[in-house]
XYZ file of C-alpha atoms in Angstrom:
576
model
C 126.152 -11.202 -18.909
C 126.232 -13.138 -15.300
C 122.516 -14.439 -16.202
C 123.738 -15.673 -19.893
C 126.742 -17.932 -18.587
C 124.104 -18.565 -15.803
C 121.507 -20.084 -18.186
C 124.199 -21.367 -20.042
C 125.751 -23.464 -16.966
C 121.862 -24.725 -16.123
C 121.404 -26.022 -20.055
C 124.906 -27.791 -20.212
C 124.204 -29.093 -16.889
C 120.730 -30.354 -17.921
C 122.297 -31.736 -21.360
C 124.515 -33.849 -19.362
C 122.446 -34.935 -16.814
C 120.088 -36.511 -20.206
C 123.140 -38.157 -21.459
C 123.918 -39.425 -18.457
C 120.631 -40.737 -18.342
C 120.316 -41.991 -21.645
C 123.522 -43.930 -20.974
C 121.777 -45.818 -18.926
C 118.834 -46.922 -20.362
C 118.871 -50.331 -22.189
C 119.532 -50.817 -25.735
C 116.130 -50.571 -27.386
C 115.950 -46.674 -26.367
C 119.508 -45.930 -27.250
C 118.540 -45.722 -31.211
C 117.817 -43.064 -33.424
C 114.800 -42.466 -35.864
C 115.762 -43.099 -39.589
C 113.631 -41.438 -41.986
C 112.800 -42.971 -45.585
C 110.242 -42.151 -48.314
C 108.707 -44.773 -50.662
C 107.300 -43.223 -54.095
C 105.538 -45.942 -55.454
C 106.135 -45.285 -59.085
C 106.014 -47.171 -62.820
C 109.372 -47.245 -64.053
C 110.256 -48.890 -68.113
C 112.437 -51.540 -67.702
C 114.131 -53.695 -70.277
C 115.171 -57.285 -69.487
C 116.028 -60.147 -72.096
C 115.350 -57.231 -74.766
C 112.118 -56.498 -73.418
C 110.534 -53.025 -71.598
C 107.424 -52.616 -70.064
C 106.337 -50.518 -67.113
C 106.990 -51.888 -64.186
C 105.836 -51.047 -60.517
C 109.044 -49.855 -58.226
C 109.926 -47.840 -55.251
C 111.772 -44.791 -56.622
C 111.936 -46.553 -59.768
C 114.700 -48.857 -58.384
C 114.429 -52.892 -58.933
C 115.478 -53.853 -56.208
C 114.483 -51.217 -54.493
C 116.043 -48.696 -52.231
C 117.907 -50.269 -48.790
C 117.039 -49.840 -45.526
C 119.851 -49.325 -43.096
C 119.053 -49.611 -39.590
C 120.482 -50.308 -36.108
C 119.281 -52.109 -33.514
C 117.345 -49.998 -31.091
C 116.566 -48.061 -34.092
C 112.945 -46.576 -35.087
C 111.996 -46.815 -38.615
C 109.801 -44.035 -40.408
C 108.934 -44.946 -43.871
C 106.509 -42.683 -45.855
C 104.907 -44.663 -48.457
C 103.331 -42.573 -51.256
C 101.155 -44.570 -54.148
C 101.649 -42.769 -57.525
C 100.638 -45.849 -59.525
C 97.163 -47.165 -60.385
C 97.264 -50.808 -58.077
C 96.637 -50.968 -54.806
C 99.832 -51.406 -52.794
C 100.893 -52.106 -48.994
C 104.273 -53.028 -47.606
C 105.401 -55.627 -44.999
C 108.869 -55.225 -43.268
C 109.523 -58.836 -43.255
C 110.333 -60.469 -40.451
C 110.826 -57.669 -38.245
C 108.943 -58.099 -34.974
C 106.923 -54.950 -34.828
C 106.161 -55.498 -31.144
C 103.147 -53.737 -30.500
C 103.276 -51.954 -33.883
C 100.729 -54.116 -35.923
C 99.155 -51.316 -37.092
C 102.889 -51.586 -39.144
C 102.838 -55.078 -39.978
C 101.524 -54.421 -43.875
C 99.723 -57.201 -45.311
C 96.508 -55.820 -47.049
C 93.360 -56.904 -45.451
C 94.888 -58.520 -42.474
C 96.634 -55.461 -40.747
C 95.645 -52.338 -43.070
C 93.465 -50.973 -45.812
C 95.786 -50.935 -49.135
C 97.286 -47.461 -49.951
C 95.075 -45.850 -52.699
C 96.710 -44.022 -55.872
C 97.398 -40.758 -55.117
C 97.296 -41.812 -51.008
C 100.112 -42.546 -48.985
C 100.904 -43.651 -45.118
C 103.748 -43.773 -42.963
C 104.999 -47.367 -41.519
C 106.238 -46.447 -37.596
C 108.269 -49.385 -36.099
C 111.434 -50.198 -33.882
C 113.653 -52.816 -34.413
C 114.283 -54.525 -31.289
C 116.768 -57.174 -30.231
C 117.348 -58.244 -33.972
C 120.904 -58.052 -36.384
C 121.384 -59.011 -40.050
C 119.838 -59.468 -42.675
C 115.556 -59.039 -43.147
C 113.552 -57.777 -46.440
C 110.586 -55.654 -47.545
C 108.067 -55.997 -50.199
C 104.584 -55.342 -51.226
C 101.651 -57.799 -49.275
C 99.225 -57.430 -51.984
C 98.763 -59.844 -55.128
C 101.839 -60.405 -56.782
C 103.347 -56.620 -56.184
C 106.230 -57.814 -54.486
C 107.443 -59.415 -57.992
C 109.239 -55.623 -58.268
C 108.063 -53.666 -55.100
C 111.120 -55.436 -52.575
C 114.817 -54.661 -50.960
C 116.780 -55.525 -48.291
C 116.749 -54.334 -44.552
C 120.280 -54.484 -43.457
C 120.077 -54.420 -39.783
C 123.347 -53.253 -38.348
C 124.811 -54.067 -34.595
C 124.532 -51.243 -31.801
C 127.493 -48.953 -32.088
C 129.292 -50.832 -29.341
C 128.970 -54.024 -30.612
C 130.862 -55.779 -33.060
C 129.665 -58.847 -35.063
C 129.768 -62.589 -33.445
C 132.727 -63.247 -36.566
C 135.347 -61.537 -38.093
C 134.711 -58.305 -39.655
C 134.000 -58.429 -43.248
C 136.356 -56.077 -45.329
C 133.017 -55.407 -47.255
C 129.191 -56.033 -47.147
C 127.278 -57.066 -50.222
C 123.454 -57.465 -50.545
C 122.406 -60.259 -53.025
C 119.057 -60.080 -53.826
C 117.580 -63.121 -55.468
C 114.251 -62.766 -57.983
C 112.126 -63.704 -60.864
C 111.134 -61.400 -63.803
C 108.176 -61.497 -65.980
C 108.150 -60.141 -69.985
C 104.763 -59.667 -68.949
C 102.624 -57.968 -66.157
C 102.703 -60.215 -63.420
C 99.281 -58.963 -62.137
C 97.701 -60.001 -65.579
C 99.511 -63.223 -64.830
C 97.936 -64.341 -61.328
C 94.652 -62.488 -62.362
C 94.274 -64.934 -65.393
C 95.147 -68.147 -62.966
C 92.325 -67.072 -60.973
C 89.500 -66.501 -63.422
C 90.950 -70.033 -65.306
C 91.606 -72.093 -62.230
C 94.971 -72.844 -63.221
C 98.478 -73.290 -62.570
C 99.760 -69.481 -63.286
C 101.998 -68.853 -66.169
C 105.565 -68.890 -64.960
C 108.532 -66.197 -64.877
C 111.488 -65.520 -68.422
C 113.915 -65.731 -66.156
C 115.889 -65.280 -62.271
C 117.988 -62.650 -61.494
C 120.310 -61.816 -59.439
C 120.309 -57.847 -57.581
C 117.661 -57.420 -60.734
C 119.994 -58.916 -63.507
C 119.310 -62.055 -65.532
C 122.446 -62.711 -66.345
C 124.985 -64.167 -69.380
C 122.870 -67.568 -69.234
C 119.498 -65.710 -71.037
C 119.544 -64.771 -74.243
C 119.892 -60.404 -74.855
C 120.851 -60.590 -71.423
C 124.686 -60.782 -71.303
C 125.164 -57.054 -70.469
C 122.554 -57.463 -67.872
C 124.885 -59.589 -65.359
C 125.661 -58.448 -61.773
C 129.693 -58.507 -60.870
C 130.875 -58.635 -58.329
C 134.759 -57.397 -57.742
C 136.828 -58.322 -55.160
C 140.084 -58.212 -53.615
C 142.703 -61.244 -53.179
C 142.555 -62.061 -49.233
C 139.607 -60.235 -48.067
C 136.578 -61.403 -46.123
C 132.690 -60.183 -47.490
C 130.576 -60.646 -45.788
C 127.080 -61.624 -48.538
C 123.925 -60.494 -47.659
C 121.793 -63.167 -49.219
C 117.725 -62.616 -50.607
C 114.996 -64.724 -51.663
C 112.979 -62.403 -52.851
C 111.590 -64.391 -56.145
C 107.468 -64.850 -56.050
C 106.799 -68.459 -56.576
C 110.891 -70.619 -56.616
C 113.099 -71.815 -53.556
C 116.467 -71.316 -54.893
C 119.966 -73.214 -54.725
C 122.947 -70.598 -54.976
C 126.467 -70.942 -55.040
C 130.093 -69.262 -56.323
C 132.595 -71.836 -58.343
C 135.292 -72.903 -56.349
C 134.433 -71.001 -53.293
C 133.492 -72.090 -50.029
C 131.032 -69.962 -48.077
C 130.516 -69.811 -43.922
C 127.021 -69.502 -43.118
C 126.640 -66.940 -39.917
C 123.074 -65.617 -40.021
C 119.982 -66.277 -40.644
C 116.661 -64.503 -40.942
C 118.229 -62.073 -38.935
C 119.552 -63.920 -35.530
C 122.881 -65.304 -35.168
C 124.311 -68.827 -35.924
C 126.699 -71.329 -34.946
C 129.218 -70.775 -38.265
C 129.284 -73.605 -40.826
C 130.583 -74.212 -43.792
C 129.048 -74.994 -47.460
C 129.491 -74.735 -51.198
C 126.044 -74.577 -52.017
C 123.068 -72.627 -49.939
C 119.348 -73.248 -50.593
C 117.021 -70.166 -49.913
C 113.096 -70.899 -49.822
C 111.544 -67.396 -50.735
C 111.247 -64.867 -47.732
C 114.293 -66.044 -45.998
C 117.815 -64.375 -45.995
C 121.080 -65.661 -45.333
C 124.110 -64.026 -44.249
C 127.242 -66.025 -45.045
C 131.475 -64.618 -45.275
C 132.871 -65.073 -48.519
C 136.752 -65.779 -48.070
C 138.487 -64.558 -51.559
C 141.786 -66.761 -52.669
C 145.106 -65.302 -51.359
C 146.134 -64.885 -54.617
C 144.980 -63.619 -57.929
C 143.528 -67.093 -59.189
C 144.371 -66.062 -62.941
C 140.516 -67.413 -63.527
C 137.028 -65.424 -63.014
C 133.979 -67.591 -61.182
C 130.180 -67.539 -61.787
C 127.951 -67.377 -58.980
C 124.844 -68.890 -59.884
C 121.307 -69.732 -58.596
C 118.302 -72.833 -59.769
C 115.328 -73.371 -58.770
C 114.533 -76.312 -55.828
C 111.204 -78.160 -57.103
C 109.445 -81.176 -55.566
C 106.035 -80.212 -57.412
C 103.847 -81.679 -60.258
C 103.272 -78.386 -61.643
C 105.371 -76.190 -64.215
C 108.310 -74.016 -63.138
C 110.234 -71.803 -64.610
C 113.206 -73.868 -64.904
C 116.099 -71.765 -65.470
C 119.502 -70.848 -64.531
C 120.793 -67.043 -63.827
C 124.322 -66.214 -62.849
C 126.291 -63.510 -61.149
C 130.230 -63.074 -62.043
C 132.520 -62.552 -58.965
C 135.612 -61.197 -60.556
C 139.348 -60.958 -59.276
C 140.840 -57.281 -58.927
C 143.620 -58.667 -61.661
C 147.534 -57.465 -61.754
C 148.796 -55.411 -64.159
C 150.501 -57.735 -65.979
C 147.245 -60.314 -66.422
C 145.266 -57.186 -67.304
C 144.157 -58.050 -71.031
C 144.750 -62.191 -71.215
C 142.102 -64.215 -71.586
C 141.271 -66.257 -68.415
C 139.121 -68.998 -68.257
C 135.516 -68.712 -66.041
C 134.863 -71.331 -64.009
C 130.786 -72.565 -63.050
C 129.148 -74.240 -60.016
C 127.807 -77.388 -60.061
C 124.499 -77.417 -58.378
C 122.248 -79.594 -56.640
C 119.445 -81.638 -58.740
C 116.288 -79.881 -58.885
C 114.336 -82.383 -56.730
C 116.646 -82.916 -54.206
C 115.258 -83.357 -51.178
C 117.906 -85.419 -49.209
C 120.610 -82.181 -50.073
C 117.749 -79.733 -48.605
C 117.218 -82.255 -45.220
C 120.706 -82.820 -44.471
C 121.514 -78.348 -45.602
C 118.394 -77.165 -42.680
C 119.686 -79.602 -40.491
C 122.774 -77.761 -39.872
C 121.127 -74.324 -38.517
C 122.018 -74.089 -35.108
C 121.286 -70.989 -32.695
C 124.553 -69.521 -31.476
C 123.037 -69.463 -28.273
C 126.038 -68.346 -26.410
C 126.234 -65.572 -23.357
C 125.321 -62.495 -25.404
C 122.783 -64.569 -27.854
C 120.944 -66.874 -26.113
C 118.228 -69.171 -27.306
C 115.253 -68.604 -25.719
C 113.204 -71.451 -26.424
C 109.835 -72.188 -24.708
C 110.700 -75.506 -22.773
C 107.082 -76.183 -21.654
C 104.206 -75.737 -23.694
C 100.588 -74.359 -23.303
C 99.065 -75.101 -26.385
C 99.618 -77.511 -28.891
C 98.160 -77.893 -32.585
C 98.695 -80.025 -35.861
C 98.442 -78.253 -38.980
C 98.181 -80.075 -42.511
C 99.748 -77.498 -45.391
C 99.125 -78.297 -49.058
C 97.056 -78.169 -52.412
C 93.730 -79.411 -52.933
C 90.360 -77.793 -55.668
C 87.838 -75.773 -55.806
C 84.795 -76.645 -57.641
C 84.563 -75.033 -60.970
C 81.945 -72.337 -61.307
C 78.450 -73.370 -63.050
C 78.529 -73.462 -67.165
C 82.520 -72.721 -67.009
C 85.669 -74.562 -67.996
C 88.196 -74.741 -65.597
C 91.841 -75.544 -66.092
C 92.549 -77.090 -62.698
C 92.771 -80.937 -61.577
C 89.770 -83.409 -63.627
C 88.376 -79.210 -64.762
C 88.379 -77.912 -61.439
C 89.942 -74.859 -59.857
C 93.024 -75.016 -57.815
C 92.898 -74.243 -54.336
C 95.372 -74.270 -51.197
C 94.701 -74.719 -47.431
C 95.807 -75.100 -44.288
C 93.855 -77.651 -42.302
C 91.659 -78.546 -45.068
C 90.580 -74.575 -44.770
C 91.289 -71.959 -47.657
C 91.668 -68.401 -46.151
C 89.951 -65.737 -48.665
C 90.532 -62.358 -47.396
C 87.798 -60.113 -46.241
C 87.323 -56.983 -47.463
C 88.182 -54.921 -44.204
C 91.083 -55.765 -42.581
C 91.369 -58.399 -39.536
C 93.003 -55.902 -37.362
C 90.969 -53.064 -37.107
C 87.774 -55.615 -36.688
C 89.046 -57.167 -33.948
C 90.495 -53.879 -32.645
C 87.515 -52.519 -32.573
C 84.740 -55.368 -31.483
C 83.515 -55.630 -35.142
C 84.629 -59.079 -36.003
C 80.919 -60.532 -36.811
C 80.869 -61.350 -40.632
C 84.537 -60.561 -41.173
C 86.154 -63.215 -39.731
C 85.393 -66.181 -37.278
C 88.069 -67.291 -34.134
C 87.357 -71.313 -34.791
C 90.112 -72.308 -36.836
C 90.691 -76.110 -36.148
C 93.640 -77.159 -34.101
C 93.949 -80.488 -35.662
C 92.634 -81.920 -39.154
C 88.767 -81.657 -38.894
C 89.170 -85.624 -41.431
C 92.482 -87.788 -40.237
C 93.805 -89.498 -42.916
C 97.564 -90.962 -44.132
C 98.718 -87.413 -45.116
C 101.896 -88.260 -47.028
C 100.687 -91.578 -48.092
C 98.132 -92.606 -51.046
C 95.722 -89.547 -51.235
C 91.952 -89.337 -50.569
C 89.988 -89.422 -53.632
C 88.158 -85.726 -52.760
C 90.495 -83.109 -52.863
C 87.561 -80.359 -52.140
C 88.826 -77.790 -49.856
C 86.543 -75.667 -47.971
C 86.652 -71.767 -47.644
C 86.820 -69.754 -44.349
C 88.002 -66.546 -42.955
C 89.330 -68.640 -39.748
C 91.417 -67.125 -37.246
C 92.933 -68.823 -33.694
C 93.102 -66.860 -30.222
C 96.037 -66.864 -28.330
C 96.540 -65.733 -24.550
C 98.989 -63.176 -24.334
C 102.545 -64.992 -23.485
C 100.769 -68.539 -24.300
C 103.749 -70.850 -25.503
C 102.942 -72.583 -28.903
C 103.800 -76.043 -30.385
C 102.812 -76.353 -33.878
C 103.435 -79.065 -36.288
C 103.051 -78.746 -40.088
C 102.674 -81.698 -41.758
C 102.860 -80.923 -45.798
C 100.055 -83.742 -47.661
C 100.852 -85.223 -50.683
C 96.996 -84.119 -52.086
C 97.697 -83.537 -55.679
C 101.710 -84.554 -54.944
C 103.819 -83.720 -52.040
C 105.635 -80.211 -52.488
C 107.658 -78.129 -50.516
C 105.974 -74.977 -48.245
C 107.913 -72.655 -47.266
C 105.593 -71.196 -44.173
C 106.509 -67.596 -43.371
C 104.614 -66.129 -39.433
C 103.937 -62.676 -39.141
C 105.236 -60.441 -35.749
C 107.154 -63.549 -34.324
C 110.348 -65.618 -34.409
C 110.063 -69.413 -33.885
C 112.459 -72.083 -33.132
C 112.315 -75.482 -35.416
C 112.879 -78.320 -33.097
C 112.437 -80.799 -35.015
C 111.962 -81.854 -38.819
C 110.968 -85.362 -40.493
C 109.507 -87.539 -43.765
C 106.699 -89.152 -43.980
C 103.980 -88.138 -41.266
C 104.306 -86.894 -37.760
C 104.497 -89.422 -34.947
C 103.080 -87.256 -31.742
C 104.473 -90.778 -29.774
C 108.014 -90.735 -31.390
C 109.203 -87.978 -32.744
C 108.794 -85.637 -29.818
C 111.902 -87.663 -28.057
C 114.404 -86.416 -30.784
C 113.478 -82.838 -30.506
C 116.307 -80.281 -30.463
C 115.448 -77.590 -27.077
C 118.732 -76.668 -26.736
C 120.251 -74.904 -29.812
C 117.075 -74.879 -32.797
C 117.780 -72.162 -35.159
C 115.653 -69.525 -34.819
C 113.446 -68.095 -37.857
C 110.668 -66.323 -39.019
C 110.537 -68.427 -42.514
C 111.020 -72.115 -42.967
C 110.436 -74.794 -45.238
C 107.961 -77.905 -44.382
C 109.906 -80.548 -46.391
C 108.072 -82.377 -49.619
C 106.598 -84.939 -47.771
C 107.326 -84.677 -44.433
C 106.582 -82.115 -41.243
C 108.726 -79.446 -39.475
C 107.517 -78.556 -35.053
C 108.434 -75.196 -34.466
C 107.767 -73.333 -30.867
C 107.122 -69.473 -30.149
C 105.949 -67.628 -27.344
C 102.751 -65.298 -27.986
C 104.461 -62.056 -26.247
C 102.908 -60.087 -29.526
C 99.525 -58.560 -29.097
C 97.654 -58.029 -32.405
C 96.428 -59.944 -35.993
C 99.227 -62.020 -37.167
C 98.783 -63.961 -40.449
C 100.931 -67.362 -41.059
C 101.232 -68.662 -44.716
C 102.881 -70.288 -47.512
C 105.619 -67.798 -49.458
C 105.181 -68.963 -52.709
C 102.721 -66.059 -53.941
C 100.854 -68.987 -56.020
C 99.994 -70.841 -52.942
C 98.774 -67.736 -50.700
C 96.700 -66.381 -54.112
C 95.039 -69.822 -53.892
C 94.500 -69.555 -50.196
C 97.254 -71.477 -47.697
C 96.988 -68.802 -45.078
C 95.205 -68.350 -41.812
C 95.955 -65.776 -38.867
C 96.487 -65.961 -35.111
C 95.180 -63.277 -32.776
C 97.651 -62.707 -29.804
C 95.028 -61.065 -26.899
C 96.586 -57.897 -24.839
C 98.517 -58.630 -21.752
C 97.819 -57.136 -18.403
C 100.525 -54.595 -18.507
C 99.658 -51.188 -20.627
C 103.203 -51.891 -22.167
C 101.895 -55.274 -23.023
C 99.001 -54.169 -24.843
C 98.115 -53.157 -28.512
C 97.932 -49.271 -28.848
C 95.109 -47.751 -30.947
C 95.819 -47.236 -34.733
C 97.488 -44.057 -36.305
C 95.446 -41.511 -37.613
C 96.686 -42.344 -41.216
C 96.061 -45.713 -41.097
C 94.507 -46.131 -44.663
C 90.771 -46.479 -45.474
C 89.104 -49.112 -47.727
């Protein structure tokens, strides 16, 4: 009996001498491992009084959440039941030193087979709010997506007051028809791709569609409360305005990091990005309901699905209102082409950047490197028609260069020394051809194709500059970076002034993103610090423009520290 209490005194002991150390340790070790599984399935769906089989993650649209805390670890098991091809990207998490995690097929993994499956291992480190996942492959992620609600640490509160509830709103598009038969026809014709029967809001179209009234989202809420509205692009191809009738909303996070509060009545939301913002209900009951609505944001020459959906956000009423007929009131949104509302709306992102969440931006820089982002052709192929610009193919590029993926993945090559014939580490820094970028375009619009990557030291502090071209018209990108945050110091029209501009640059407070939008005409800098080790791709989020090839990748080198360096990949990593 003595030796039982003995051994019992020596395991309590040694159970408190672990907490004691754990309490100690800093906050990315402090998490627990969250388990989820990811059934890749084909679900019917009806929408606008049409079902066909869709592709979901246990046959949810959206899909499933993903609830997390920082210092969490992540352990999704993602099992392909369905006929396509399919990989997942956790966007905008950091995955430091997971890259083997990252998900984009061809770049950072082998697809996940039918009947295959592989397990996504990742932390989330240093980041609270609001991120997304969806399928990196094709045009999957038009019903493979939810939200990643990252959470504070348990002794943390949030930067604002506590929200009496939290709401995800997940913005969308859906198709009455496959969208894989949709891109897959673009391709083969060279044309612009059919475009989506309608928005939706958490998966709903809405009252504004026709056969679509019962499919509306409502939202109910309480007189006097704060909710705090976790906001989702997570349509294919549209940047999206959104706002609630007679409601003002306070803006307090974005992509994930912190910012300085501000107020708006209507929020623009270029796909890929997410937006956390309180939602302050009336005192009263306002003897009215309100539609919250969203429309697409188009500077293009192309088509677009040019549509309205709406939410309801609806007043817990008294009994004595309970059957009367109250009137609904609607938003009034921006134009569809305006650009001056989207400038002046980005301009008021700020980094909190206070004691507990600074801004960390890289005040000197190491490299530096001018990127031109837009449309341009492809020559058709020989005895075809194509449906593209003067019967040529569309294309997309980044410096002039479109990025076609290989057929084994960017990662492992480098990984493992094997780069020759997959890809090539001379991407150009600058335009290879100079030439007035927003101004009168060049008579060739040829693009060229190339697997191009660029090497980074590890820690090496970027500048980059995106300058959009108005090559077949001036349009809006919004440019999403693998593995990394970066800060946007400075934004303009017309085209970059390396003599000028420089001088008005924010280094102070820039917000902080892993998505943003290089204006119609005009060029966004943006600075990060290469502390990532591993194949990072960069490119535009409108599916169209990354199926016709605006994409290219950075490869961040190891550092000299082991715990700065890429570990090998896991032994399920898929195989092509």
């Amino acid at each position: 009996m003595g030796d039982h209490r003995l051994s019992l005194f020596v395991t309590t002991s040694a159970l408190l001498l672990q907490l004691n150390v754990l309490l100690l340790l800093p906050e990315t070790t402090m998490g627990i491992t969250r388990h989820y599984t990811f059934n890749i399935v084909y679900k019917n769906i009806t929408r606008l009084c049409n079902t066909r089989s869709v592709v979901t993650v246990n046959g949810e649209l959206p899909g499933p959440r993903l609830v997390a805390r920082v210092g969490d670890r992540v352990v999704v098991k993602v099992v392909n039941h369905v006929s396509y091809n399919v990989s997942i990207h956790w966007h905008g998490v950091r995955q430091l030193r997971t890259c083997w995690a990252d998900g984009p097929a061809y770049v950072t993994q082998c697809p996940i087979k039918n009947g295959q499956s592989y397990t996504y291992n990742f932390t989330i480190t240093g980041q609270r709010g609001t991120l997304l996942w969806h399928a990196h492959i094709s045009w999957l992620r038009s019903s493979i997506y939810g939200p990643i609600i990252i959470l504070p640490s348990l002794n943390e509160s949030y930067p604002f007051e506590k929200p009496y509830k939290e709401v995800p709103i997940l913005l969308g598009e859906w198709f009455n028809v496959d969208p894989e038969a949709v891109i897959a026809q673009a391709l083969r014709t060279g044309g612009g791709p059919n475009v989506s029967d309608a928005y939706t809001i958490n998966g709903l179209p809405g009252p504004f569609y026709n056969c679509s009234s019962p499919d509306t989202f409502k939202l109910k809420v309480k007189p006097g409360k704060t909710y705090l509205l976790r906001l989702i692009n997570a349509a294919l191809n549209e940047e999206l305005f959104f706002s609630i009738a007679n409601h003002t909303l306070t803006v307090v996070e974005a992509d994930a990091v912190y910012v300085k509060p501000f107020d708006t009545d209507t929020l623009l939301i270029t796909p890929g990005q997410t937006t956390n913002v309180l939602l302050k209900t009336k005192p009263h009951f306002p003897n009215a309901t309100f539609l919250m609505a969203t429309r697409p944001y188009f500077t293009g020459r192309g088509t677009f699905d040019n549509t309205s959906t709406a939410g309801i956000l609806a007043y817990k009423r008294p009994s004595s209102v309970r059957h009367k007929k109250i009137p609904t009131f609607k938003p009034t949104l921006p134009p569809i082409n305006s650009t001056s509302f989207v400038a002046n709306f980005t301009r008021k992102f700020r980094s909190l950047n206070n004691r507990n969440f600074t801004a960390t931006v890289p005040q000197t820089v190491d490299r530096r490197f001018f990127f031109t982002v837009g449309l341009g052709t492809h020559p058709c192929d020989q005895n075809t028609t194509c449906q593209g610009p003067n019967g040529t193919k569309f294309a997309a590029s980044v410096n002039n260069i479109s990025f076609p993926l290989p057929t084994v993945p960017l990662l492992q090559s480098y990984f493992f020394g094997r780069s020759n014939g997959v890809f090539t580490s001379d991407f150009p820094q600058n335009p290879l051809v100079p030439f007035n970028y927003t101004g009168t375009p060049p008579n060739n619009t040829m693009v060229t194709n190339g697997t191009k990557a660029l090497v980074l030291k590890f820690n090496t502090s970027v500048e980059l500059v995106l300058q959009d071209t108005s090559i077949l018209g001036a349009e809006s990108h919004p440019l999403h970076l693998h593995g990394f945050n970066f800060f946007i110091v400075g934004q303009g029209f017309g085209n970059y002034d390396p003599n000028k501009d420089p001088k008005s640059f924010n280094l102070v407070d820039p917000v902080e993103r892993n998505t943003a939008g290089v204006p119609a005409g005009g060029w966004i800098a943006i600075r990060f610090l290469a502390d990532n080790p591993g194949v990072w791709l960069m490119h535009c989020h409108l599916d169209v423009h990354t199926s016709w090839g605006l994409r290219m990748a950075w490869v961040v080198l190891n550092g000299p520290q082991q715990n700065q360096k890429l570990p090998p990949p896991p032994s399920d990593l898929p195989q092509c």
